[in-house]
Short mmCIF file of C-alpha atoms in Angstrom, two decimals:
data_model
loop_
_atom_site.label_atom_id
_atom_site.label_comp_id
_atom_site.label_asym_id
_atom_site.label_seq_id
_atom_site.Cartn_x
_atom_site.Cartn_y
_atom_site.Cartn_z
CA MET A 1 0.00 0.00 0.00
CA ALA A 2 1.40 3.41 -0.95
CA GLU A 3 1.91 6.05 1.73
CA SER A 4 -0.79 8.31 0.24
CA GLU A 5 -3.40 5.53 0.24
CA TYR A 6 -5.95 5.48 3.06
CA THR A 7 -8.31 2.79 4.24
CA PHE A 8 -11.61 3.17 6.07
CA LYS A 9 -13.49 0.10 7.38
CA ALA A 10 -16.65 0.09 9.46
CA ASN A 11 -19.23 -2.50 10.52
CA ILE A 12 -22.53 -1.07 11.72
CA GLY A 13 -24.98 -3.83 12.46
CA ALA A 14 -25.34 -5.85 9.27
CA ILE A 15 -23.71 -3.15 7.10
CA SER A 16 -20.01 -3.27 6.22
CA ILE A 17 -18.28 -0.29 4.63
CA GLU A 18 -14.77 -0.34 3.24
CA ALA A 19 -13.02 2.37 1.24
CA HIS A 20 -9.44 2.41 -0.12
CA GLY A 21 -7.70 5.18 -1.96
CA PRO A 22 -6.21 8.61 -1.67
CA LYS A 23 -7.10 10.80 1.29
CA GLU A 24 -9.33 13.05 -0.87
CA PHE A 25 -11.51 10.01 -1.69
CA VAL A 26 -11.59 8.31 1.76
CA GLN A 27 -11.90 11.42 3.99
CA PRO A 28 -15.40 12.49 2.78
CA ILE A 29 -16.67 8.93 3.25
CA TYR A 30 -15.27 8.84 6.78
CA ASP A 31 -16.71 12.31 7.53
CA SER A 32 -20.20 11.22 6.41
CA PHE A 33 -20.12 8.12 8.63
CA LYS A 34 -18.42 9.73 11.65
CA PRO A 35 -21.70 10.82 13.40
CA ILE A 36 -23.17 7.33 12.97
CA LEU A 37 -20.00 5.72 14.31
CA GLU A 38 -19.90 8.07 17.31
CA LYS A 39 -23.53 7.23 18.10
CA GLU A 40 -22.79 3.48 17.83
CA ILE A 41 -19.77 3.82 20.13
CA LYS A 42 -21.90 5.66 22.72
CA ASN A 43 -24.52 2.88 22.53
CA ILE A 44 -21.86 0.22 23.02
CA LEU A 45 -20.44 2.08 26.02
CA LYS A 46 -23.93 2.52 27.51
CA SER A 47 -24.73 -1.17 27.13
CA SER A 48 -21.51 -2.16 28.89
CA LYS A 49 -22.60 -0.22 32.02
CA PRO A 50 -25.68 -0.89 34.14
CA PRO A 51 -28.61 1.19 32.90
CA GLU A 52 -29.18 4.56 34.55
CA VAL A 53 -32.55 4.58 36.27
CA GLU A 54 -33.48 7.38 38.65
CA GLY A 55 -30.06 8.32 39.92
CA ALA A 56 -28.14 5.16 38.98
CA LYS A 57 -30.47 2.95 40.96
CA GLY A 58 -32.79 0.49 39.30
CA LYS A 59 -33.27 -2.72 37.48
CA ASP A 60 -30.68 -4.22 35.18
CA GLU A 61 -32.77 -5.13 32.12
CA ILE A 62 -30.41 -7.90 31.02
CA THR A 63 -30.35 -9.96 34.20
CA GLY A 64 -33.60 -8.81 35.79
CA ARG A 65 -31.69 -8.33 39.04
CA PHE A 66 -31.58 -5.07 40.90
CA GLN A 67 -28.36 -3.14 41.17
CA ARG A 68 -26.50 -3.10 44.43
CA LYS A 69 -25.79 0.07 46.39
CA ALA A 70 -29.28 1.48 45.93
CA SER A 71 -30.56 3.18 49.04
CA ILE A 72 -33.87 1.99 50.40
CA LEU A 73 -35.22 5.55 50.05
CA ASP A 74 -34.35 5.63 46.32
CA PHE A 75 -35.83 2.17 45.84
CA TYR A 76 -39.01 3.15 47.74
CA SER A 77 -39.32 6.33 45.64
CA GLN A 78 -38.96 4.32 42.45
CA LYS A 79 -41.47 1.61 43.41
CA LYS A 80 -44.07 3.84 45.17
CA PRO A 81 -45.90 1.32 47.37
CA THR A 82 -49.42 2.51 48.23
CA SER A 83 -50.07 0.52 51.40
CA ASP A 84 -48.30 -0.70 54.51
CA ILE A 85 -48.55 -4.23 53.13
CA GLN A 86 -46.83 -3.33 49.86
CA ALA A 87 -44.22 -1.35 51.81
CA ALA A 88 -43.57 -4.41 54.03
CA ALA A 89 -42.99 -6.54 50.91
CA LEU A 90 -40.70 -3.83 49.54
CA VAL A 91 -38.64 -3.74 52.76
CA ALA A 92 -38.35 -7.55 52.76
CA PHE A 93 -37.31 -7.46 49.09
CA PHE A 94 -34.76 -4.71 49.67
CA TYR A 95 -33.06 -6.45 52.60
CA SER A 96 -33.01 -9.84 50.86
CA GLU A 97 -32.04 -8.73 47.34
CA ILE A 98 -30.49 -5.25 47.19
CA ALA A 99 -28.99 -4.20 50.52
CA GLU A 100 -25.25 -4.25 51.05
CA GLN A 101 -23.92 -7.60 52.19
CA GLU A 102 -23.55 -6.52 55.83
CA GLU A 103 -27.21 -5.37 55.94
CA ARG A 104 -28.57 -8.37 54.06
CA SER A 105 -31.20 -10.51 55.76
CA SER A 106 -33.07 -13.60 54.60
CA PHE A 107 -36.02 -12.63 56.80
CA VAL A 108 -37.86 -9.55 57.97
CA ASP A 109 -39.14 -8.97 61.48
CA ALA A 110 -40.65 -6.00 63.35
CA GLU A 111 -37.24 -4.39 63.95
CA ILE A 112 -36.13 -4.65 60.33
CA LEU A 113 -39.52 -3.38 59.16
CA LYS A 114 -39.31 -0.39 61.54
CA LYS A 115 -35.79 0.36 60.33
CA GLY A 116 -36.92 0.14 56.70
CA PHE A 117 -40.03 2.28 57.20
CA LYS A 118 -37.98 4.95 58.98
CA ALA A 119 -35.29 4.94 56.28
CA CYS A 120 -37.82 5.43 53.49
CA ASN A 121 -40.03 7.87 55.42
CA HIS A 122 -43.04 5.56 55.25
CA PRO A 123 -45.63 6.28 57.96
CA MET A 124 -45.17 3.90 60.87
CA PRO A 125 -48.22 1.68 61.42
CA ASP A 126 -49.64 1.45 64.94
CA LYS A 127 -49.09 -2.32 65.09
CA ILE A 128 -46.04 -3.24 63.06
CA ASP A 129 -46.38 -6.94 63.94
CA GLN A 130 -49.90 -6.90 62.50
CA THR A 131 -48.57 -5.37 59.27
CA LEU A 132 -46.24 -8.34 58.90
CA ARG A 133 -49.10 -10.79 59.52
CA ASN A 134 -51.29 -8.91 57.02
CA ALA A 135 -48.52 -9.13 54.40
CA LYS A 136 -48.41 -12.87 55.10
CA ASN A 137 -52.19 -13.12 54.68
CA TYR A 138 -51.91 -11.42 51.29
CA GLY A 139 -49.26 -13.97 50.27
CA TYR A 140 -46.32 -11.54 50.07
CA LEU A 141 -44.52 -12.97 53.09
CA ASP A 142 -44.35 -16.41 54.68
CA SER A 143 -43.17 -17.69 58.02
CA ALA A 144 -39.40 -18.00 58.28
CA GLY A 145 -39.61 -20.72 60.92
CA GLU A 146 -39.43 -18.53 64.02
CA ILE A 147 -42.23 -16.53 65.59
CA GLY A 148 -42.25 -12.98 64.26
CA LYS A 149 -39.83 -13.67 61.39
CA PHE A 150 -41.04 -13.70 57.80
CA LYS A 151 -39.44 -14.32 54.42
CA LEU A 152 -40.40 -12.96 51.03
CA THR A 153 -42.53 -15.27 48.88
CA PRO A 154 -42.40 -15.50 45.09
CA THR A 155 -45.66 -13.52 45.04
CA GLY A 156 -44.06 -10.78 47.15
CA PHE A 157 -40.94 -10.84 44.99
CA ASN A 158 -43.01 -10.48 41.82
CA LEU A 159 -45.08 -7.67 43.34
CA VAL A 160 -41.99 -5.59 44.09
CA ALA A 161 -39.86 -6.57 41.10
CA HIS A 162 -42.50 -6.48 38.39
CA SER A 163 -45.79 -4.89 39.54
CA LEU A 164 -44.78 -1.79 41.49
CA PRO A 165 -45.43 1.00 40.86
CA ILE A 166 -49.04 0.15 40.08
CA ALA A 167 -50.18 2.51 37.35
CA ASP A 168 -53.79 1.48 36.72
CA GLY A 169 -55.15 2.58 40.10
CA SER A 170 -55.61 -0.94 41.48
CA ALA A 171 -53.29 -0.13 44.35
CA VAL A 172 -55.08 -2.23 46.93
CA PRO A 173 -53.67 -5.76 46.96
CA SER A 174 -56.19 -8.52 46.54
CA LYS A 175 -56.52 -10.81 49.53
CA LYS A 176 -55.99 -14.54 49.09
CA LYS A 177 -59.23 -16.32 48.47
CA GLN A 178 -60.27 -18.28 51.49
CA ILE A 179 -62.05 -21.56 51.03
CA LYS A 180 -65.23 -21.58 53.01
CA ARG A 181 -65.62 -24.93 54.67
CA THR A 182 -69.02 -26.18 55.61
CA ARG A 183 -69.88 -29.13 57.70
CA SER A 184 -72.26 -31.65 56.35
CA LYS A 185 -75.26 -32.35 58.49
CA LYS A 186 -75.78 -35.92 59.61
#
C-alpha cells in the first residue's frame, strides 16, 4: 500500500463499509459516517454499564436483578408502594435482594420493618407486627420458621420486582381467596 493511500473500514450492524484510496476520496466517506460511528460507540459504552434509572439505581434489564448500592429511600421512591402491606414486601425485598452484604437478611421482622419504614419515610403503622401478619395473609410474606420472622414469597418478589409501581389505580392488593368450609349435616 502506498503512503498516500488510506483505508476506512466500518461495521454497523449488518452493514459493512470499506473504502481504499487517496485521502481526498476516503476522507469524505469517513466524515459522512463519523456521526453514525460516534452514536454506535456511545450505545456500546452505555450497554456495557448498568442502565441509569433514577439516579443510577434500578433494574438491570439484562439480568432482571436489581443493582446493588441502591438506598432503600431511592428504591421506595422508584417503586411507590401505596399501602403498609406493599411497603412491608418492599422492605423484605430490599433487605433480601439489594442491601449491602452486611445489611442483608433472609427474613424480615418488626425491627427490620421499623428500620426500613424509617429509612424510606413511610408512615409507621400502629401495630407493626400486624402489618407483617397482614402481608403474610396477602401472600407476600411467609413464616421464616421462628415466631415474628417472615421471608419474602415469590408472590411478594413479583409484586416488588414487576408490579410496582401500580399505574392502573388498582393499588389495593387482593386478599388470598379463602375456602369456606361447611360441615355436612348428619
